[in-house]
Each structure stands twice: as C-alpha cells, then as structure tokens.
Amino acid sequence: MSEIPETTSGGVVWQSSPPGSIYDYIRVASFSIGPDGLVEQWSRRAVDLFGVTAEEARGKDPVEAFMPADLRERGHRRVKEILDGKEWTGLVPFRMPGEDRPRGIAEMYVMPSETQTGERAALCIVVDVRALRRIETDLAASQAIFGQSPFGFLLFGTDLTVKRANRRFATVFGGEADDHRGRTVHDYLGRAEADRMTAALRKVLETGESVTDFQIVGAAPGARDRRHWSINLYRVHSGSGRPIGVAGLGIDVTRRHNAAREAASARRNLALLNEAGARIGNSLDLEATARELLDVAVPGFCDLASVDLYQGLLTGDEAPPGRWGNSHDVGYGAGSAELRRVAFASAVSDTPLRAAEGRGPGSGGPGPVPDEAGPIEVGAVHRYPFNSPCAGALRTGRIRTVPGSDGDLAQSTLVVPMTAHDTVVGLVQFSRAKGSEPFGERDRALAVELAARAAVCIDNARLYRREHERALILQRSLLPPGDPEAAGLDIACRYLPGTAATEVGGDWFDVIELPGHRTALVIGDVMGRGLRAAVAMGELRTAVRTLAQLDLEPAEVLSHLDEIARGLGAPIGAQQSRAHKNRGPELSEVYLATCVYAVYDPVTRRCTFANAGHLPPVLVEPGEEAMLLDVPPGMPLGVGGEPFEEVEVELPEGALLALYTDGLVESRDHPLDEGLQAFRRALTDPARPLEDVCDRVLTSLNTGHGEDDIALLMARIQGLPSEAVGDWQLPREPRSVGRARELARAQLAAWDLEPLVDTVELLVSELVTNALRYGEGEIRLRLLRDRTLVCEVWDSGLVQPRRRRARDTDEGGRGLQLVGLLSASWGSRRTPRGKTVWFELALPDGEGAAEPTVEQLLSMF
C-alpha cells in the first residue's frame, strides 16, 4: 500500500503505515462478546488465527467453542468477571472446533465495553503467542549479534547516515553507541576513503548486491597509526521486502595485513634471491655483472640503483681493493679512492642517481668527473668525501641508510658495500622514490645479500680477467712475432684469442727454420683453458723447437712430443701426496694436445706431414678447388701407445697451404662439417695477396663467436729457382777435394758472391775431406742461395761428426773448429741414406766478409 497523506495537523502527517509494520508480524485478531456471553463480532484476523469463519463463530459461547473441556469451568468464571466490568490479560490455550487437543496458546487482552442500551459486553484482542515468541527471539538474536558482536557493526539508513552502532564500534571510534547516530562515513575516514565507502554503500543500496572484504585504510580518532579494516556490506529489508538500509560489519585486519605484507615481502625476497642466483654472474665481465645486479633489483626491489667499482680494479691494478675494518688504511681502504660509476638503472627517471651527500672532485682519472652537487653519469670517475656515508660504508664494510632530502627524487637510500672474501670491491646504492614503501629490516638484509652475491661474481671476474690477461700475454709471447719469413714460402698468420667471457686456450703455431733452407710449419691446440693450458702450450712449443733443431723426421718429432705431453701429467709432488694420503694416489691434470708438424723443402717443393689428432691441412692448387689433405690423424699427444704416420706431398708452384685450429671452423652455431666447407669456399681465390686471403677467411667465417681461440697459418709455395741451387756428385777419390773447391768458386762467381769465395773454398775443402776420410759412398755437394748461403756435403756414412778441441801436439782435428769459427752456423743431420754436414753464411752487404781475428785463430790451438 502506498504512503498517501490524509490530514495535516500541527506539522504531523497522517498517512497509512508502510508495509512491514509491527502489526504485519504480530497479526492481532479481535472479537467481541455480547451481554449474553456469546460472540457478536469476529474479525478477519480471528478467521486466520482460529480457522473459523465469522458465520460459524457468531452466536457461540467462546469458552465452549475454543477452550479445552478441563478449562471451561474456569473460563466461564473469567467471562463472568469480565462482564461484571473487570479487565483481564492472560494466556489461554485454544483448540479448533471439533478437535480435542489444544491447537495453541493465545495471549488475550479482554476489556469491558457497553452496548447502545448500556448493557455490559467485552472486547477481546488476541495474539498468537508463537508469533510473539518468534519476535522476541528475533529481537534477542538481533541484539546479541548487533550489540554483543566483537566486530564493529553499523546500520546505515537509506540516506546513508548511521542509524545504529554497536558498542564495539563506539569503543574504537569513541563515545557511546547512540552518539554515532546521524553521522556519515566522512566523519570517520579521509576524503578519498570516505568517497570510496559512500560509493560502495550507494551501490549496495541500489543493487542489493553484497560487498565482501572491502578494504578501508584510516586512523582511529586520536591514533597516529594507520589501520586496515575489512568491511562487509549487505542491504537490509523490512518484512515486506522493502529496503530500509545497509548493514556494515567491520573487522580490523591490520595484523593480518601486516602478516600478509611480511609474507609477501619474504616471498618477494626469496624470488629476488632466486632470480639473482640465476642472472647474476652469467658473464665474467665486471661491468656486465654490475648491470645484471641492477636488472634484478630494479624495479623488483627498489626504484633507482647504481653500482660503483674501484677504478684500480677496472684498470687491472694489482693492488687489492679495500679491506674493511682497517680505518687507518689509505687508498682503497680509506673509502675515498677513485671509483667509476659502471651501471645505473631507474624505474622512475632517467636522471643519474645522486646520493644524499656531496662529492669532491676526482683526481684527474679518465672519464668525466662530476662536480660537488651534480649527479654521477655512467662511466664517470669520482671520489666520495671522507666523512660521507658512502665513504664510511666503504671504510667499514657495513650498510648504511641515508634519508633523502627535499630536492632528491629518492626518499631513502641503502648504501651497501660490495664485499667478497672480506674485500670491498665497490659500492651499490638502492633507492626508493617518494611515495614508495620505505626500506625495512628485511630489505636491509636482502640488500646486503644481493650486494654480496654480485661482489663475489665481480671478484671472480676480476681474478679471471687477471688470469686471462696473463695467459694471453704468455701465449702471445710464445707465438712468432709478426709474419715470419721462410725460404721458398710466402707466409701469413693470424691469431684471435677467445673473448673476455671465455678462457684463453692453448692454440699455437710456429715457423721454424731448418738446415738447407727447409722450414717446419707447426700448428697445435692444447685441450683445456686458462693459464695452465697456456703454460702447457709453451712447454710443448719449446719442445717442438728443440726437437726441430735435431732435424728429426716429423713422425719422430710427434712421438717425442707424445712422451713429453704424458710426462706433463706426472703424479703430484710428494708434499701434495702426503696431504692427500687418505685419498690415495692422484694425478695432476692430464695434458692432451693435437698437432700437425710439416717440413717443407723449397728445392724439391715437397712437404712431409705428420698429424697427432689435429684437423687436416687444406691445400689449394692453382686453378683447383680447396681440398683436405689425406693425412692420417693419429692419436692426440698425451694418449700414447700409437705410432704416427708420415705423408709426403709434392706442392706445385703457387699452391696455397693452410693450417688452422678448430676455433676457426667449429662453434655452437654450426657443426664441424659446415665450418670446413665454409673454410674451403673462403679459399676459392688463392691468387690474391696472402694477407687479403687471411682477411677474407676471417670475415667470411663466424670468427666473432669468441668460444675458442683461433690460429691460422697460411703459406704460398714459392720454391727455390733452379738458378739458386748448385748440386754436384763427386766420386770418392782425393782429387774430389779440389774439384769441390773449383765448383764452389765458379758458382759463387755466377751469383756475384766473390767476397765469400775464400771462406767457402776453405770450409768446403774441410767438409769434403772429412767425408772422404770418415764417410762412405759417393759425395754430394750442394749450394743453396736464398736469404743466406748454405753449403751441404752429403755422404752415405752414418757416423755423425763431432766437434772436439785438438791437443797442441795434434796435427789435425781442427777442421770442424774452423767451420764453427768462420760460419754463421753449422751442423749435421741424418738422411734416409746417410748424413749431411752443412754450414751457413750470411750474404755480403757490400762491405766484404769479416775475416777471423788472430785471437779466434789462436783459440784453435
């Protein structure tokens, strides 16, 4: 029924009650009793209550009709008293007509009345006791829930003002419960939160949809700490379903919020540490490691961050970084040494980070030096003032918290020294911008952990860089300087070390001059990385040079190298053995290496190869495609037990020979076969200058991967011309000595080498005489002219000449002494059918050959 105004008197509006009034719940019934004690009127509510129509009830005795038999006598007395003018209120059991048992209990109020004729009658108002009890129970339950609830309870009216508040709410917000009537949420919350709450109340009132766990943040009156409340809102209806307001239940969840925040912070910190373990230290580069630290920290941990490392650490200074705890130290340890800003990251601004303290100017180091108040750019070298928090953190090795100033973007900064093995290597600053949550104790611990992890990686990178540089210096010092020269060969070479992210390997190559203008070409690769591999390479290279001077065959050289490599893996020293006596005998690192050893003779243009597990040489003949030489690979050096085979190949004039290591043709991006094919394709134009061919190979192949060292040795075949060779066979007879002198004199004259005639005649005479006296078979004399003059005397004897000092009384025995005195070098070597004794002289430079001094001649006696 709609609310319709009927009359107005004194400002009070008379109107019909809205649906859901108390009478809808109680449902009061009424009937009247006449002077005769019989029912005269029967209301419709009585029909509903007793289930008897008005026609059936009028004219009946209510006691006889509705009361049990055992109560009728008492009922008649009551009715008589009422008709005598007495009011009565009480509980009356009633039954339905025709039923024996009581239907229920009615609360009845009977008041005397009079008829028009003045006779006494009665008006009865009846309420079902069950309805009253239900209402009482509901009211009691409502009061218990609303009044005794340990949570704050509010009832908002349709105008969103407080209609009722419970004591718990009043305890938190002050006053008595009734004092809060008529207030709004703006009386309790700040504007932003109050607007949110008002919008939620209006939505619940309009839609009827409940809101659960609505988070509100505010402070109770007189309190400074911010509290968190969880609000549940639902619409309240009357009995007829009409909305009459919104009920709100508030629970203080500040502790739960703090616990959840702590748990979330712990999970975040664990996730950050896990991420740090996965991402920091993947590179052995100092600057890259610093950037990896900031990639983890920003924005997951802070808003801005920077990393400073000691300048001496970055420049390879051997002086150790600062050791904290020694406040009297100077330099690094004093905390005011030069540092370089190596990394910066920000989630809120691109402006370089500026710490809270001022900075003094640097001392002229490389890179820009910031002024006292300006920010520090990445790459700038700077110092922190001695009394600044940053210098103090570096000096003591302890974290410091620096609050932000009004002009700073950061509200607070954690200054954390980067300490590895009690050594400070730098400083990291974590900052949070204004408006972010300030740093807590958990954050301080996490900052120290992040800085420590990065510091260990940076210190490892520093140590690795130092070892890498030493290994690189050692390796380069053992390689041939520049482009080596060789008779009958045009040589070009390249060496590319692995990048700073990889350890130096044991790649090497060498070009060794042998007697007779022959040349040994060597390339090898020690398996392994680092300084130990470089040292092993140096030992093997030295051994190769020593064995080459013995003029052994290539297979013999590799056999000796194999034994040397196995000797490098000998048992550890006795002192180490005692230290490990409980673990049994141990071996040091086993050295394995691959190697190709080739000897080229420019006179015959023949090259003899022996291979110890290395990649095969590549040969490009004029007008032909590049091919891999079929040289039996053999086992790597250090394995032992297998002999090495030799292959002799005649190389045409102008052919190109390439020796290389696996770093040139093998990488993670492609298999070895593809790399070899690409290498062969890069050699398709061998007629170009040899230096250009080398450059083309390196630019065509993927040589920038940096995974391994790359060594490339290329030689273009240029045999000695026939006019640069004099070769004669001499019979085994005394006159051959004179014949040898004549041939040598004539050949030197043809070569315009007259200044050498006297010396060569004398030395040739000595060697041919020795061949006749101590040798066997025919004698062969050969003169070779290239960058020097070489004279060789061949015979079939196997006994090698030996230089000795003759006694004063000896008439002979001074021939080899004379050869050694007058020649630049001399020696002997075995041949397949005997031996060769040779000497070498430098070509005259226009000033004439130097004559031996008197002291040199007398030294032979």
Short mmCIF file of N, CA, C and O in Angstrom, two decimals, residues 63 100 199 208 259 266 268 276 288 386 443 497-498 520 538 562 623 631 688 709 740 744 847 861:
data_model
loop_
_atom_site.label_atom_id
_atom_site.label_comp_id
_atom_site.label_asym_id
_atom_site.label_seq_id
_atom_site.Cartn_x
_atom_site.Cartn_y
_atom_site.Cartn_z
N VAL A 63 -16.06 -19.91 25.20
CA VAL A 63 -15.43 -20.86 26.12
C VAL A 63 -15.73 -22.27 25.67
O VAL A 63 -14.83 -23.14 25.63
N ASP A 100 -10.07 -32.20 19.93
CA ASP A 100 -9.98 -32.41 21.38
C ASP A 100 -8.70 -31.79 21.96
O ASP A 100 -8.68 -31.39 23.12
N ALA A 199 30.41 5.39 -2.14
CA ALA A 199 30.04 4.78 -3.42
C ALA A 199 29.66 3.32 -3.25
O ALA A 199 28.70 2.83 -3.87
N GLY A 208 21.37 -4.15 -4.31
CA GLY A 208 21.14 -5.29 -3.44
C GLY A 208 22.26 -6.30 -3.45
O GLY A 208 22.18 -7.33 -2.77
N ALA A 259 50.90 -9.19 8.46
CA ALA A 259 51.45 -10.54 8.28
C ALA A 259 51.50 -10.90 6.81
O ALA A 259 52.48 -11.49 6.33
N ALA A 266 58.61 -11.55 2.19
CA ALA A 266 59.52 -12.71 2.25
C ALA A 266 59.52 -13.48 0.94
O ALA A 266 60.58 -13.89 0.45
N ARG A 268 58.75 -12.26 -1.98
CA ARG A 268 59.42 -11.43 -2.97
C ARG A 268 60.93 -11.50 -2.82
O ARG A 268 61.67 -11.61 -3.80
N ALA A 276 68.38 -13.62 -8.58
CA ALA A 276 69.77 -13.17 -8.53
C ALA A 276 70.73 -14.33 -8.77
O ALA A 276 71.72 -14.18 -9.49
N ALA A 288 79.30 -6.01 -16.96
CA ALA A 288 78.10 -6.80 -17.24
C ALA A 288 77.52 -7.38 -15.96
O ALA A 288 76.29 -7.43 -15.79
N PHE A 386 85.56 12.02 2.54
CA PHE A 386 85.96 11.08 3.59
C PHE A 386 84.86 10.88 4.63
O PHE A 386 84.66 9.77 5.12
N ASP A 443 64.49 -5.65 4.09
CA ASP A 443 65.09 -5.06 2.90
C ASP A 443 66.58 -4.84 3.07
O ASP A 443 67.36 -5.02 2.14
N PRO A 497 92.46 -14.43 -29.92
CA PRO A 497 92.16 -15.09 -28.63
C PRO A 497 90.66 -15.11 -28.39
O PRO A 497 89.89 -14.35 -28.98
N GLY A 498 90.23 -16.01 -27.51
CA GLY A 498 88.83 -16.03 -27.10
C GLY A 498 88.47 -14.73 -26.41
O GLY A 498 89.33 -13.99 -25.93
N ALA A 520 109.98 -25.83 -41.02
CA ALA A 520 108.99 -26.64 -40.31
C ALA A 520 107.79 -25.73 -40.00
O ALA A 520 107.94 -24.65 -39.42
N GLY A 538 103.19 -23.53 -23.98
CA GLY A 538 104.55 -23.04 -24.04
C GLY A 538 105.57 -24.16 -23.90
O GLY A 538 106.61 -24.15 -24.59
N ASP A 562 104.69 -36.70 -27.82
CA ASP A 562 103.70 -37.50 -27.11
C ASP A 562 104.24 -37.92 -25.74
O ASP A 562 103.53 -37.85 -24.73
N GLY A 623 94.09 -23.04 -59.88
CA GLY A 623 93.01 -23.44 -60.77
C GLY A 623 92.14 -24.55 -60.23
O GLY A 623 91.22 -25.01 -60.91
N VAL A 631 95.88 -36.82 -44.54
CA VAL A 631 96.97 -37.11 -43.62
C VAL A 631 96.40 -37.92 -42.47
O VAL A 631 95.47 -37.45 -41.79
N ARG A 688 95.04 -14.09 -54.83
CA ARG A 688 95.09 -12.77 -54.21
C ARG A 688 96.27 -12.71 -53.23
O ARG A 688 96.80 -13.75 -52.81
N ASP A 709 89.95 -19.97 -29.00
CA ASP A 709 90.99 -19.26 -29.74
C ASP A 709 91.00 -19.70 -31.19
O ASP A 709 90.56 -20.81 -31.53
N ALA A 740 135.74 -29.91 -55.74
CA ALA A 740 134.71 -29.24 -54.96
C ALA A 740 135.02 -27.76 -54.81
O ALA A 740 134.11 -26.90 -54.89
N ALA A 744 132.60 -24.73 -56.27
CA ALA A 744 132.08 -23.72 -55.36
C ALA A 744 132.50 -22.33 -55.82
O ALA A 744 131.70 -21.37 -55.80
N GLU A 847 130.19 -4.67 -47.81
CA GLU A 847 131.37 -4.25 -47.05
C GLU A 847 132.43 -5.34 -46.99
O GLU A 847 133.45 -5.18 -46.34
N PHE A 861 144.26 -23.54 -31.10
CA PHE A 861 145.47 -24.25 -30.70
C PHE A 861 145.67 -24.20 -29.21
O PHE A 861 145.21 -23.29 -28.54
#
